[in-house]
Coordinates of C-alpha atoms and ligand atoms in Angstrom, one line a residue:
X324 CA -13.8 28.0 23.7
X325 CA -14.7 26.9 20.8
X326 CA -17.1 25.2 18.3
X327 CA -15.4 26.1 15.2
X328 CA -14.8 24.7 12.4
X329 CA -10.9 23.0 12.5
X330 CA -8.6 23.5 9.8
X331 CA -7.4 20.2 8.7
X332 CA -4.4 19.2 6.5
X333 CA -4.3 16.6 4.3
X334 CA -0.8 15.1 2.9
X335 CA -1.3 12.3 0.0
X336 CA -4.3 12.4 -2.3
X337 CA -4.1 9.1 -3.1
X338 CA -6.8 6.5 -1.4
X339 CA -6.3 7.1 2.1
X340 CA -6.0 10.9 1.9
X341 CA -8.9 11.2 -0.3
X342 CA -11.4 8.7 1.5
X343 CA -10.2 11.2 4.7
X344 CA -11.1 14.1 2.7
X345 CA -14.6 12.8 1.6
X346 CA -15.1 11.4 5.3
X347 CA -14.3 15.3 6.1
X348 CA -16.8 16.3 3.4
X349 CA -19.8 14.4 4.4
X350 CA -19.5 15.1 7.8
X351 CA -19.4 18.7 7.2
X352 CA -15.9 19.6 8.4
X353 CA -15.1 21.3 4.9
X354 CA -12.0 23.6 5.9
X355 CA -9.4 21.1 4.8
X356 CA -6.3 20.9 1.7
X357 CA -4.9 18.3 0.3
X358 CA -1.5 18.7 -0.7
X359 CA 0.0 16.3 -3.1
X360 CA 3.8 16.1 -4.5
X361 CA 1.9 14.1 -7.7
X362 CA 0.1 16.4 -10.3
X363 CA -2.8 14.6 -10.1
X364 CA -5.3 12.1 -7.6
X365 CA -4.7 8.6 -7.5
X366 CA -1.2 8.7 -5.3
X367 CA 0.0 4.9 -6.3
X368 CA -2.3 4.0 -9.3
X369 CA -1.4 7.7 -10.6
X370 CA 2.1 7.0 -10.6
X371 CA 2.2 3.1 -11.6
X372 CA 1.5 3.0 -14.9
X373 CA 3.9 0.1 -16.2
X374 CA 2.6 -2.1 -18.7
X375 CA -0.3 -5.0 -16.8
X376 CA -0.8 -3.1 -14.0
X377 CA -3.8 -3.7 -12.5
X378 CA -5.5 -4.4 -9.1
X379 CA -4.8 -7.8 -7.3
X380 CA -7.7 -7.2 -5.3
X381 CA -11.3 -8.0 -6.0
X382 CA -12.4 -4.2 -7.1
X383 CA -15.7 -4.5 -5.9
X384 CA -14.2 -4.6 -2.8
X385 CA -10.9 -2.4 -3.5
X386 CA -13.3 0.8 -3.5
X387 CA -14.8 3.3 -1.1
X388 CA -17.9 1.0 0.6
X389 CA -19.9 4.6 0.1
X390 CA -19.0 4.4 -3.6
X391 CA -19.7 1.2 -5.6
X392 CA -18.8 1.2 -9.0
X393 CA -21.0 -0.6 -11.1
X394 CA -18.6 -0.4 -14.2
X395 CA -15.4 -2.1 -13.6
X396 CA -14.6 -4.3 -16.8
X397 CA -13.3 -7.2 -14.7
X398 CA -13.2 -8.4 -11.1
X399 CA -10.0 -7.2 -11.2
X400 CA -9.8 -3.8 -12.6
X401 CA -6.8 -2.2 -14.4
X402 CA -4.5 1.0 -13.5
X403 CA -6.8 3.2 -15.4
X404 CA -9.6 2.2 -14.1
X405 CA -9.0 2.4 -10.8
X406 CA -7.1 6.2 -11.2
X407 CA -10.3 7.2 -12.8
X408 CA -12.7 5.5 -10.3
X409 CA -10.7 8.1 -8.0
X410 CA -10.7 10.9 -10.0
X411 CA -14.5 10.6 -10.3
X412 CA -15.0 10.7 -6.9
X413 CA -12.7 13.6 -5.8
X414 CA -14.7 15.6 -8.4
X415 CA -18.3 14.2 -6.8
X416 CA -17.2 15.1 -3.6
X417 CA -15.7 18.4 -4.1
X418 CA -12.2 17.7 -2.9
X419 CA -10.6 18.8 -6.3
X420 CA -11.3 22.4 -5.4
X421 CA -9.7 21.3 -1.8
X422 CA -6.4 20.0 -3.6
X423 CA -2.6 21.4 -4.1
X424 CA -0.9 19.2 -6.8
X425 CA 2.8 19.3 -7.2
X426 CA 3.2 20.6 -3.6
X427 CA 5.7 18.9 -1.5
X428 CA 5.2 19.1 2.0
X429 CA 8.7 18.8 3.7
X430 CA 8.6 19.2 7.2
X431 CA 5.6 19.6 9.9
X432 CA 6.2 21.2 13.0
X433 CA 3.4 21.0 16.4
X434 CA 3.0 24.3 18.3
X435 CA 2.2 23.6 21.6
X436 CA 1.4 27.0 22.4
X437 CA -1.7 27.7 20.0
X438 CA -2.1 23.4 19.7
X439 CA -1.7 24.3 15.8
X440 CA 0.6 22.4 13.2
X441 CA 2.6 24.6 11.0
X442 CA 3.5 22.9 7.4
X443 CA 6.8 24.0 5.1
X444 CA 6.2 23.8 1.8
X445 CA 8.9 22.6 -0.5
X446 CA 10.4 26.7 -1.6
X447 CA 9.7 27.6 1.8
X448 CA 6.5 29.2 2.1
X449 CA 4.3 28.2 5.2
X450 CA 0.8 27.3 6.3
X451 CA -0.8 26.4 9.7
X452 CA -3.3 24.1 10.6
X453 CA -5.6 22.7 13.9
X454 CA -5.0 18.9 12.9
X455 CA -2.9 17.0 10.0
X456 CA -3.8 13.7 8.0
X457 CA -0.9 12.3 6.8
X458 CA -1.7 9.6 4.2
X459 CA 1.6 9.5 2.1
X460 CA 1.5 5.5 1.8
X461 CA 3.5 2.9 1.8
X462 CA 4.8 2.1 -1.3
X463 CA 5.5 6.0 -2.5
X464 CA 9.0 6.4 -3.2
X465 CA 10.2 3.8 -5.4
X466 CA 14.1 1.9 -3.9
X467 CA 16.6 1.5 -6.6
X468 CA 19.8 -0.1 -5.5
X469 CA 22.6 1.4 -5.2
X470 CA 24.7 -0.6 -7.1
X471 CA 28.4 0.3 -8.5
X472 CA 28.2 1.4 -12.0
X473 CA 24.7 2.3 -12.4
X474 CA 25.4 5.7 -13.4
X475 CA 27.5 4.5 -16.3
X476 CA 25.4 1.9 -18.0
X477 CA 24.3 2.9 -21.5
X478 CA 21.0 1.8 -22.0
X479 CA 17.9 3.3 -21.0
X480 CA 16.6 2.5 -16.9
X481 CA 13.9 3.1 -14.4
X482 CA 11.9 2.1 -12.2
X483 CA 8.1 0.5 -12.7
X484 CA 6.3 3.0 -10.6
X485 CA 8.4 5.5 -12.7
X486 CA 7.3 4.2 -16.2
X487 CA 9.2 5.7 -19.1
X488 CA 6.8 5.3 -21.4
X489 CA 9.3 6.9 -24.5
X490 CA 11.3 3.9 -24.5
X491 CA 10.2 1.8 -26.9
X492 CA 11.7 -2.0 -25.9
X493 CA 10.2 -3.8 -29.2
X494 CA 13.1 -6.6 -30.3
X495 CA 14.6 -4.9 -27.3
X496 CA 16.9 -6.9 -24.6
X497 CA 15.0 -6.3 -21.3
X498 CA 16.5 -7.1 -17.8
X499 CA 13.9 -6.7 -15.2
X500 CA 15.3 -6.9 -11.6
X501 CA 12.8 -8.0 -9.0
X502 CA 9.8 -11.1 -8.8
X503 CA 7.4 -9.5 -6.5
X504 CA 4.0 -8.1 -7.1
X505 CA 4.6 -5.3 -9.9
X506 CA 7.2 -8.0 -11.7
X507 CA 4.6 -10.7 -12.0
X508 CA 2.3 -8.1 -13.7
X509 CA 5.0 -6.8 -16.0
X510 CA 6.6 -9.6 -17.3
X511 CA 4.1 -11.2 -19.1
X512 CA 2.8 -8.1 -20.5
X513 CA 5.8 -7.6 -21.9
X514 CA 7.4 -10.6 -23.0
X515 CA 5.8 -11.1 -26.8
X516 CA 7.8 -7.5 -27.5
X517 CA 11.4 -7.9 -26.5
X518 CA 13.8 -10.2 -28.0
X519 CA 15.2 -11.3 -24.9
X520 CA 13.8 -10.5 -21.1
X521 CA 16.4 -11.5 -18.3
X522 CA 13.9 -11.7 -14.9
X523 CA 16.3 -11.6 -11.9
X524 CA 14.8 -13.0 -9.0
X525 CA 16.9 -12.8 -5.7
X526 CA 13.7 -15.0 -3.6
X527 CA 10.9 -16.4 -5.2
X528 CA 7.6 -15.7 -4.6
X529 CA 4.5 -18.2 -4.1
X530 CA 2.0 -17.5 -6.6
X531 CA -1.4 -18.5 -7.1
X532 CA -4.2 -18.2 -9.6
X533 CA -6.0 -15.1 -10.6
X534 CA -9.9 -16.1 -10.1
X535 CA -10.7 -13.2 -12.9
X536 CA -13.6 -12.8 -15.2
X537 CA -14.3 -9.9 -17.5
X538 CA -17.9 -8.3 -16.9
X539 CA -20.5 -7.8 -20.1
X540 CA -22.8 -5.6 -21.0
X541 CA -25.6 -7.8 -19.1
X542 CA -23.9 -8.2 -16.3
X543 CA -22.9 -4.4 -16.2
X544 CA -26.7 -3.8 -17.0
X545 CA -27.5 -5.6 -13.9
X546 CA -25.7 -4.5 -11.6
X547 CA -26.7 -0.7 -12.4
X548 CA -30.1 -1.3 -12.4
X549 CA -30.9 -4.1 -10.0
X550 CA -31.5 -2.4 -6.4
X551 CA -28.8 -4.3 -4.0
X552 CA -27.5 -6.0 -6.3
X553 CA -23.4 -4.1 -6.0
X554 CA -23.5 -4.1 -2.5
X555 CA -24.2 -7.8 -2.4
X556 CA -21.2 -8.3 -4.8
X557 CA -19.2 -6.1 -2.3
X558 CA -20.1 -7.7 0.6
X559 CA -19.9 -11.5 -0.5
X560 CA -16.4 -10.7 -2.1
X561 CA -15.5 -9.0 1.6
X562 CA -16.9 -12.0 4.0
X563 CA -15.1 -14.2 1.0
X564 CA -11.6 -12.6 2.0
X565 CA -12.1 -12.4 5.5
X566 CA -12.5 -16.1 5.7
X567 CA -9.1 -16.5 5.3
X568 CA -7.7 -15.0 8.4
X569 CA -7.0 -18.5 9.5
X570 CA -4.6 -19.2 7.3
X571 CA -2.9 -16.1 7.5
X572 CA -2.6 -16.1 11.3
X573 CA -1.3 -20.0 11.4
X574 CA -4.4 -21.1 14.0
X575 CA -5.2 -23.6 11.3
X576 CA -1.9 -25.2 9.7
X577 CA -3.6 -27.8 7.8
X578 CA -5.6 -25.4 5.9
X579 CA -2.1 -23.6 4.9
X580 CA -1.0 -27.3 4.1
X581 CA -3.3 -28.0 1.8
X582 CA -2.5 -24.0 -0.3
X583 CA 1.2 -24.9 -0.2
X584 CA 0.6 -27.9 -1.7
X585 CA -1.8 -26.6 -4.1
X586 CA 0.6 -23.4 -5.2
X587 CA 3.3 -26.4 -5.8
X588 CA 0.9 -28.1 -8.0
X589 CA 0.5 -24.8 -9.8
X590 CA 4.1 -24.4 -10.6
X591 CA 4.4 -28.1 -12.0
X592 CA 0.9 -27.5 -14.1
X593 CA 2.0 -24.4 -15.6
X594 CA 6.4 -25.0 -16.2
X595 CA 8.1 -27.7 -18.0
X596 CA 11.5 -27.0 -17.0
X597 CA 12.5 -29.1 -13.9
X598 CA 15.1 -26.5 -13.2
X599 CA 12.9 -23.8 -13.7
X600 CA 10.2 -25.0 -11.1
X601 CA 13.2 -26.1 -9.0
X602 CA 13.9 -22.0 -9.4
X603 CA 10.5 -20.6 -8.9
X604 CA 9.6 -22.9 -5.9
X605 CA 10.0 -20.6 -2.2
X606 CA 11.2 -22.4 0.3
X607 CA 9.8 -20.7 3.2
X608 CA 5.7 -21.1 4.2
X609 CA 3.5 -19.6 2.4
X610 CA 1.5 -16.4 4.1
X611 CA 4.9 -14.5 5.2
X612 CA 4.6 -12.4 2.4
X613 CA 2.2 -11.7 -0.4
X614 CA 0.9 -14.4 -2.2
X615 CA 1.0 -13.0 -5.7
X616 CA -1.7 -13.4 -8.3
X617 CA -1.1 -14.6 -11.7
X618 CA -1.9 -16.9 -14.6
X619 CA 0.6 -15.7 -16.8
X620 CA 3.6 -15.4 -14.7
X621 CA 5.0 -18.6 -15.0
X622 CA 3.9 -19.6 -18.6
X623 CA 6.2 -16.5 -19.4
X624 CA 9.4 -16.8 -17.4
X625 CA 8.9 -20.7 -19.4
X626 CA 8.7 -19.0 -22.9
X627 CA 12.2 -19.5 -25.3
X628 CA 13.2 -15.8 -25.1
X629 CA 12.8 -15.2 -21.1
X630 CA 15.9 -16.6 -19.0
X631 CA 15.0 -17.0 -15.0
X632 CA 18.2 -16.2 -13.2
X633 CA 17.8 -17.2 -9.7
X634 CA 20.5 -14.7 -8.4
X635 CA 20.6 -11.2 -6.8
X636 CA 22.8 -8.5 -8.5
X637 CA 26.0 -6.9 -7.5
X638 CA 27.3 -4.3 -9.9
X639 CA 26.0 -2.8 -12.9
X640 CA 28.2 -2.0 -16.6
X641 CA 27.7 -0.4 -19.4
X642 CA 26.6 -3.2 -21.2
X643 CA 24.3 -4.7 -18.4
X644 CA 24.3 -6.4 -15.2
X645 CA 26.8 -9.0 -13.1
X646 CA 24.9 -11.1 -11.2
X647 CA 26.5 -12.7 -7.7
X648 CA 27.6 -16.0 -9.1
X649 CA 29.6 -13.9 -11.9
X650 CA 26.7 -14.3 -14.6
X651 CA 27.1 -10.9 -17.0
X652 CA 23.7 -10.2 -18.2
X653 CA 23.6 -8.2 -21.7
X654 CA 20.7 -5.6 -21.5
X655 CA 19.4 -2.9 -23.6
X656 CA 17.3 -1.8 -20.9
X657 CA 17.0 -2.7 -17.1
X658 CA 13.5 -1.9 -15.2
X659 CA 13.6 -2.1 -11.8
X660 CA 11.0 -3.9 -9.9
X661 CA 12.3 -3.7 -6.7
X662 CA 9.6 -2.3 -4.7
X663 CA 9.8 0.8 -2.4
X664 CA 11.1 2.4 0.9
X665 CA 7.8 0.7 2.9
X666 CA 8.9 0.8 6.4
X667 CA 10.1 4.2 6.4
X668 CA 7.0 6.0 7.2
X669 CA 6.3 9.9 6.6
X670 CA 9.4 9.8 5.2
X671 CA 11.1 12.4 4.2
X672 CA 8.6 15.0 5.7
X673 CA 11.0 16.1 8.7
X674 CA 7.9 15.8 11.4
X675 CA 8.9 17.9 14.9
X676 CA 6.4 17.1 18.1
X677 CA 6.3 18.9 21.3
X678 CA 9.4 19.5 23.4
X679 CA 11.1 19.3 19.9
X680 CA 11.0 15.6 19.5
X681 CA 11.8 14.2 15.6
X682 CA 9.4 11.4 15.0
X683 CA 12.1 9.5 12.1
X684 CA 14.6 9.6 15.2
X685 CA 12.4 8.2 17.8
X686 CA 11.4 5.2 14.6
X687 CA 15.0 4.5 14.1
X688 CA 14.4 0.9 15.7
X689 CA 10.4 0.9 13.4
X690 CA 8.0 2.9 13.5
X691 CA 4.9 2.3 15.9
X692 CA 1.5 4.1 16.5
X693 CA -1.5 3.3 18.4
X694 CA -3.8 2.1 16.6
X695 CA -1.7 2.7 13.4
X696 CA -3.3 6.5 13.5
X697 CA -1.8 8.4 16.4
X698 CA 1.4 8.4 17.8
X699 CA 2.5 10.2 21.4
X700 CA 4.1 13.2 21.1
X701 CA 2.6 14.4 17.8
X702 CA -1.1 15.9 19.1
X703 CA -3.6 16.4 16.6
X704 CA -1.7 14.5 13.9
X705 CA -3.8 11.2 12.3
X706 CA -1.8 8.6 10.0
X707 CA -4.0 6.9 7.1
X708 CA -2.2 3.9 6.1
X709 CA 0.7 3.7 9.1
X710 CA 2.5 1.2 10.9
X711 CA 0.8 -2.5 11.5
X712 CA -1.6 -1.8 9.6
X713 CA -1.3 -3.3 6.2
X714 CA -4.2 -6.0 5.1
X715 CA -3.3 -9.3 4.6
X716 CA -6.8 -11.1 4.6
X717 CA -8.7 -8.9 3.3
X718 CA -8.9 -5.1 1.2
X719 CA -6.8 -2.2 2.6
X720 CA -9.6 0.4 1.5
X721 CA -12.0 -0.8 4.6
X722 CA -9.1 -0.2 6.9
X723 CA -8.5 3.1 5.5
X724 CA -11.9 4.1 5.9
X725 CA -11.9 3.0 9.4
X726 CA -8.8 5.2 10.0
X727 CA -10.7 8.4 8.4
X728 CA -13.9 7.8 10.6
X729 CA -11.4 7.8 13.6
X730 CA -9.8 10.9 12.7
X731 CA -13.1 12.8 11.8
X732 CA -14.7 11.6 15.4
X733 CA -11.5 12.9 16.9
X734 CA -10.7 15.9 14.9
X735 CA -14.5 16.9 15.8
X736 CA -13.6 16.7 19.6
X737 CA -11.0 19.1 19.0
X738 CA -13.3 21.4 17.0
X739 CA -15.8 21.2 19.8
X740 CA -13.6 21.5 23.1
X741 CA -10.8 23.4 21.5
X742 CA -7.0 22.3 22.3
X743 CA -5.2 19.2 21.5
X744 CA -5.4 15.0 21.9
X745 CA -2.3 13.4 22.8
X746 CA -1.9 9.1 22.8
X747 CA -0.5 8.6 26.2
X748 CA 2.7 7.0 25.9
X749 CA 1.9 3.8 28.2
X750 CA -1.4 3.3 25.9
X751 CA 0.8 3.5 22.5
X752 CA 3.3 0.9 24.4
X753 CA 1.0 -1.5 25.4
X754 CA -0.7 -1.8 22.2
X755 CA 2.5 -2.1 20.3
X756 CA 3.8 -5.1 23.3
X757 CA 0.0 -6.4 22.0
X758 CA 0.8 -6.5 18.4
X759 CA 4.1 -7.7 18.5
X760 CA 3.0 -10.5 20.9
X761 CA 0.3 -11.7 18.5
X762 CA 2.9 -12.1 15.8
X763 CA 5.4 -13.8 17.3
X764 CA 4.7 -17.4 16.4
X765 CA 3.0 -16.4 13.2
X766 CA 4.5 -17.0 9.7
X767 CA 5.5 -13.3 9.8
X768 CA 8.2 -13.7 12.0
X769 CA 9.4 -17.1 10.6
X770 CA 12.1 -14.9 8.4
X771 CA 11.2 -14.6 5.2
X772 CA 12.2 -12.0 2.3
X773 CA 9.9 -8.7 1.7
X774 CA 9.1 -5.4 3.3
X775 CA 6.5 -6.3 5.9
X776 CA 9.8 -6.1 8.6
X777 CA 12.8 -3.9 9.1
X778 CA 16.2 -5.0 8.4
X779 CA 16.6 -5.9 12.4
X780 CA 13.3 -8.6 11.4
X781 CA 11.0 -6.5 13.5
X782 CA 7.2 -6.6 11.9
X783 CA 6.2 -3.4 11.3
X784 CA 3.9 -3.5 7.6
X785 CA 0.9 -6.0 9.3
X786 CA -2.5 -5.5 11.3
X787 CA -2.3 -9.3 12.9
X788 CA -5.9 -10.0 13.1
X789 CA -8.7 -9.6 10.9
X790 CA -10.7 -6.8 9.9
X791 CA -13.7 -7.1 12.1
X792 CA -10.8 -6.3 14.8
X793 CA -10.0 -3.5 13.6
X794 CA -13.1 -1.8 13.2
X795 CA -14.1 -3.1 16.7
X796 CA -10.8 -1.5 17.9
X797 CA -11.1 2.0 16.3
X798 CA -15.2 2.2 16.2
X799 CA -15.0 4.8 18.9
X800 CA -12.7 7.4 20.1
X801 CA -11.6 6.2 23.7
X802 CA -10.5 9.8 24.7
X803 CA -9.0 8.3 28.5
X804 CA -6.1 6.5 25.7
X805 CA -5.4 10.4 24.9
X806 CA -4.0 13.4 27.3
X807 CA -6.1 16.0 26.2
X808 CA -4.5 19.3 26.2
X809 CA -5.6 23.0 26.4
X810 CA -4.3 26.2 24.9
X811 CA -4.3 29.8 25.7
X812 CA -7.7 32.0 24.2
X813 CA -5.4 34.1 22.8
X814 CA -2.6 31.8 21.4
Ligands
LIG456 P1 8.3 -5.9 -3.9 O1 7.1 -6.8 -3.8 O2 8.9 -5.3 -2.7 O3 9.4 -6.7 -4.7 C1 10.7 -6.2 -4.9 C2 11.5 -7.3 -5.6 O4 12.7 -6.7 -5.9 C3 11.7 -8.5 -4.8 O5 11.7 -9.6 -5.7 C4 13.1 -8.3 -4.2 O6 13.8 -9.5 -3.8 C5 13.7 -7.6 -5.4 N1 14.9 -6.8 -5.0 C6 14.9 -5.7 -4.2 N2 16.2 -5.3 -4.1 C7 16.9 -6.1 -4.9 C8 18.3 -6.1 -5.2 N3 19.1 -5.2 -4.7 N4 18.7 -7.1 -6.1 C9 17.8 -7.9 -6.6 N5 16.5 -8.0 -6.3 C10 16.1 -7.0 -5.5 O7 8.0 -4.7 -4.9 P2 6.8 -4.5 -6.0 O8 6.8 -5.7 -6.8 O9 6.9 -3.2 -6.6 O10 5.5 -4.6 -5.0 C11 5.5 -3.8 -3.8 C12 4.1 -3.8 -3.3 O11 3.3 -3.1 -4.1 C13 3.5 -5.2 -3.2 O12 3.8 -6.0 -2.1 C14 2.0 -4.8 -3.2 O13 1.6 -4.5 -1.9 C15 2.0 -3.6 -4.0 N6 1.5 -3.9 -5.4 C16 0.2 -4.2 -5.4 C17 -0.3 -4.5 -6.7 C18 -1.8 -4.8 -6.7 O14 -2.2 -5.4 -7.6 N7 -2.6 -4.4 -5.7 C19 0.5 -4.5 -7.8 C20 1.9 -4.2 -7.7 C21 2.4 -3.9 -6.4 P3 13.6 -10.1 -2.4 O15 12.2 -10.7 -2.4 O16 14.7 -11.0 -2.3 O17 13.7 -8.9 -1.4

């Protein structure tokens, strides 16, 4: 059999499925599609396009390691930037020609048979395939809650990610439910234009300072033309970063000690109100979730027409919101901030593996893979982007990469022998007992509010080590962790 060139599906074009579509590219595998539900590249800095939004990550390090930009107008680049960083490079690397926009992939079905995957389209119509990438993300489908009365409120709402950018809220009242990451972002860009903004925050966050600077013409000039000069910026921002696995992981609690106490002095500098610092101040350990980035969060929820109200919500009305110690909130308009469906991954592609087995069933309890990329059961199917692997120390886009490179190696073993890989079941289980073992103990499972766990407290979002481990885990395809299977020459 074979040496042939696979046929490779790609679901998400946003930075995982489009760094696994350029790692297909430029290693010559070119008989791939991207499919995308969005009209457009960029998957999450496509669709976010709320007011402030901008990267939270160093962006010469939030970028393809192959592709440095030399351009950014900040260390910290903006929405725009970064969706047309991404745009520039699917066209550069011939992927736009490669790409199905507004196509919804609903359900993926493994052949065992002919070792081929056979996706539905959303409208029914069907296409087969020797391996799938599924880089859908994380934070892709935005969570509203379903609260009583939503349906009936007058006033305009939606949710961040979902931008309704013909609602003008100048002089407006504004309640913004939610304090995490996209909040912190939005409220200050927004507070000089409404009358009155209402932030509802059901757990604080800790925040610390945004260590930005914008970049001129010199420095722009410089970096273009000065041989080395980008990647040094890259990789002294990376090492930077990947210093501070130790306070992540708790091996080195006075370090976390002294950032607790300096995030507390950050919230005292910045807010006058005793009450409102009282308000603002977590009371669980820093690290458990993200720390956010901000200078301008808490000098706006201190401003005379922003009210903090340290409460969750429980019903919506016409005229606003009730708030669980009976507070009615008036509000023109409410924007959600309340983050995503994270830890249901793939969802809702309805994914079928061999003997029939429904991958969402088997993750009832959380979703696990080995390595984060494969998962038994599911042959020939690579996830960018999946379960325990999220970055905590460092930027996401060198673990994606990672997870491309391990795909490509394996995808070209399947091109090359023919048939299927498999993770053996006792290799995924033993990896998974390894994970969860390194992260009992750590802040992460110290109970704290966010997404990285399920409901049931089980850690599901975060790679617990650093990122040298990880591309010391994944640099090679160990094909004796995978059941390699063979099909029929004439299936
Ligand atoms: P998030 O961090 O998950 O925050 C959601 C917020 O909504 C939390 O404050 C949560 O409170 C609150 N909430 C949820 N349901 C609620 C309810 N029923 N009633 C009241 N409050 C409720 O979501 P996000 O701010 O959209 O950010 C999600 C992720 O996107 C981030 O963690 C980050 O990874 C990513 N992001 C990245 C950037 C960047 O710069 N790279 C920017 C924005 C977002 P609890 O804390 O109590 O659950």
């Amino acid at each position: 059999m074979p040496d042939k060139t696979p046929s490779v599906a790609i679901i998400g074009c946003g930075f995982g499925g489009l760094g696994a579509a350029i790692e297909l590219e430029r290693n010559g595998i070119d008989n791939y599609t991207v499919f995308d539900r969005g009209s457009g590249v960029g998957g999450v800095w496509r669709d976010n396009t709320y007011p402030g939004a901008a990267c939270d990550v160093p962006s010469p390090t939030y970028s393809y390691s192959y592709e440095l930009e030399t351009e950014w107008s900040a260390r910290f680049g903006s929405q725009s930037e970064i969706k047309a960083y991404l745009e520039r490079c699917a066209e550069k690397y011939g992927v736009l020609q490669k790409a199905r926009f507004d196509t919804e992939i609903v359900a993926a079905r493994f052949d065992e048979s002919s070792g081929r995957w056979e996706l539905e389209i959303e409208g029914g119509e069907t296409q087969w395939f020797d391996a799938l990438i599924c880089a859908t993300g994380q934070l892709s489908r935005p969570k509203i809650p379903d609260l009583d009365g939503l349906a009936a409120f007058a006033g305009d709402h939606f949710h961040s990610a979902r931008w309704d950018h013909s609602v003008d809220l100048t002089g407006k009242k504004v309640a913004v439910v939610g304090s995490g990451a996209s909040a912190v972002q939005l409220v200050p860009a927004i507070v000089d234009q409404v009358s009155e903004l209402h932030v509802i925050q059901r757990s604080p966050n800790w925040v610390g300072n945004k260590w930005n600077h914008r970049s001129n013409r010199q420095v722009k000039w410089l970096m273009r033309n000065v041989p080395g000069l980008s990647r040094l910026q890259h990789n002294v921002e990376w090492a930077w970063y990947e210093a501070r696995v130790p306070i992540i992981f708790d091996q080195f609690d006075p370090l976390r000690g002294g950032l607790h106490e300096w995030l507390k002095y950050k919230i005292r500098r910045e807010i006058k109100d005793p009450e409102l610092r009282k308000a603002v101040t977590p009371d669980y350990k820093v690290g458990c979730n993200r720390v956010l980035l901000s200078n301008e969060w808490y000098p706006a929820l201190d401003r005379d027409q922003t009210t903090l109200h340290a409460n969750a919500v429980t019903r919506v009305t016409p005229a606003g919101l009730v708030l669980d110690d009976g507070t009615e909130v008036d509000a023109d308009v409410i924007i959600w901030c309340t983050g995503f469906t994270a830890t249901e991954y793939l969802a809702p592609i309805d994914i079928t593996g061999r003997d029939g087995r429904k991958l969402h069933t088997e993750w009832k309890n959380g979703p696990e893979a080995y390595l984060g990329i494969t998962v038994s059961g599911y042959p020939n199917l690579f996830m960018i982007y999946g379960p325990n692997t999220g970055s905590l120390t460092n930027t996401i886009i060198f673990l994606l990469e990672k997870q491309a490179r391990y795909a490509r190696e394996a995808i070209q073993r399947i091109a090359k022998d023919g048939g299927w890989i498999d993770v053996r079941q006792d290799v995924q289980d033993a990896f998974n007992e390894e994970i969860q073992r390194k992260l009992s103990g750590t802040v992460f499972t110290s109970g704290c509010p966010g997404w990285y766990h399920t409901e049931d407290g089980k850690v599901v979002a975060v790679w617990p080590g650093s990122h040298v481990a990880y591309a010391r885990a994944t640099g090679k395809v160990d094909f004796d962790a995978y059941e390699i299977g063979t099909v029929s020459a004439n299936a």
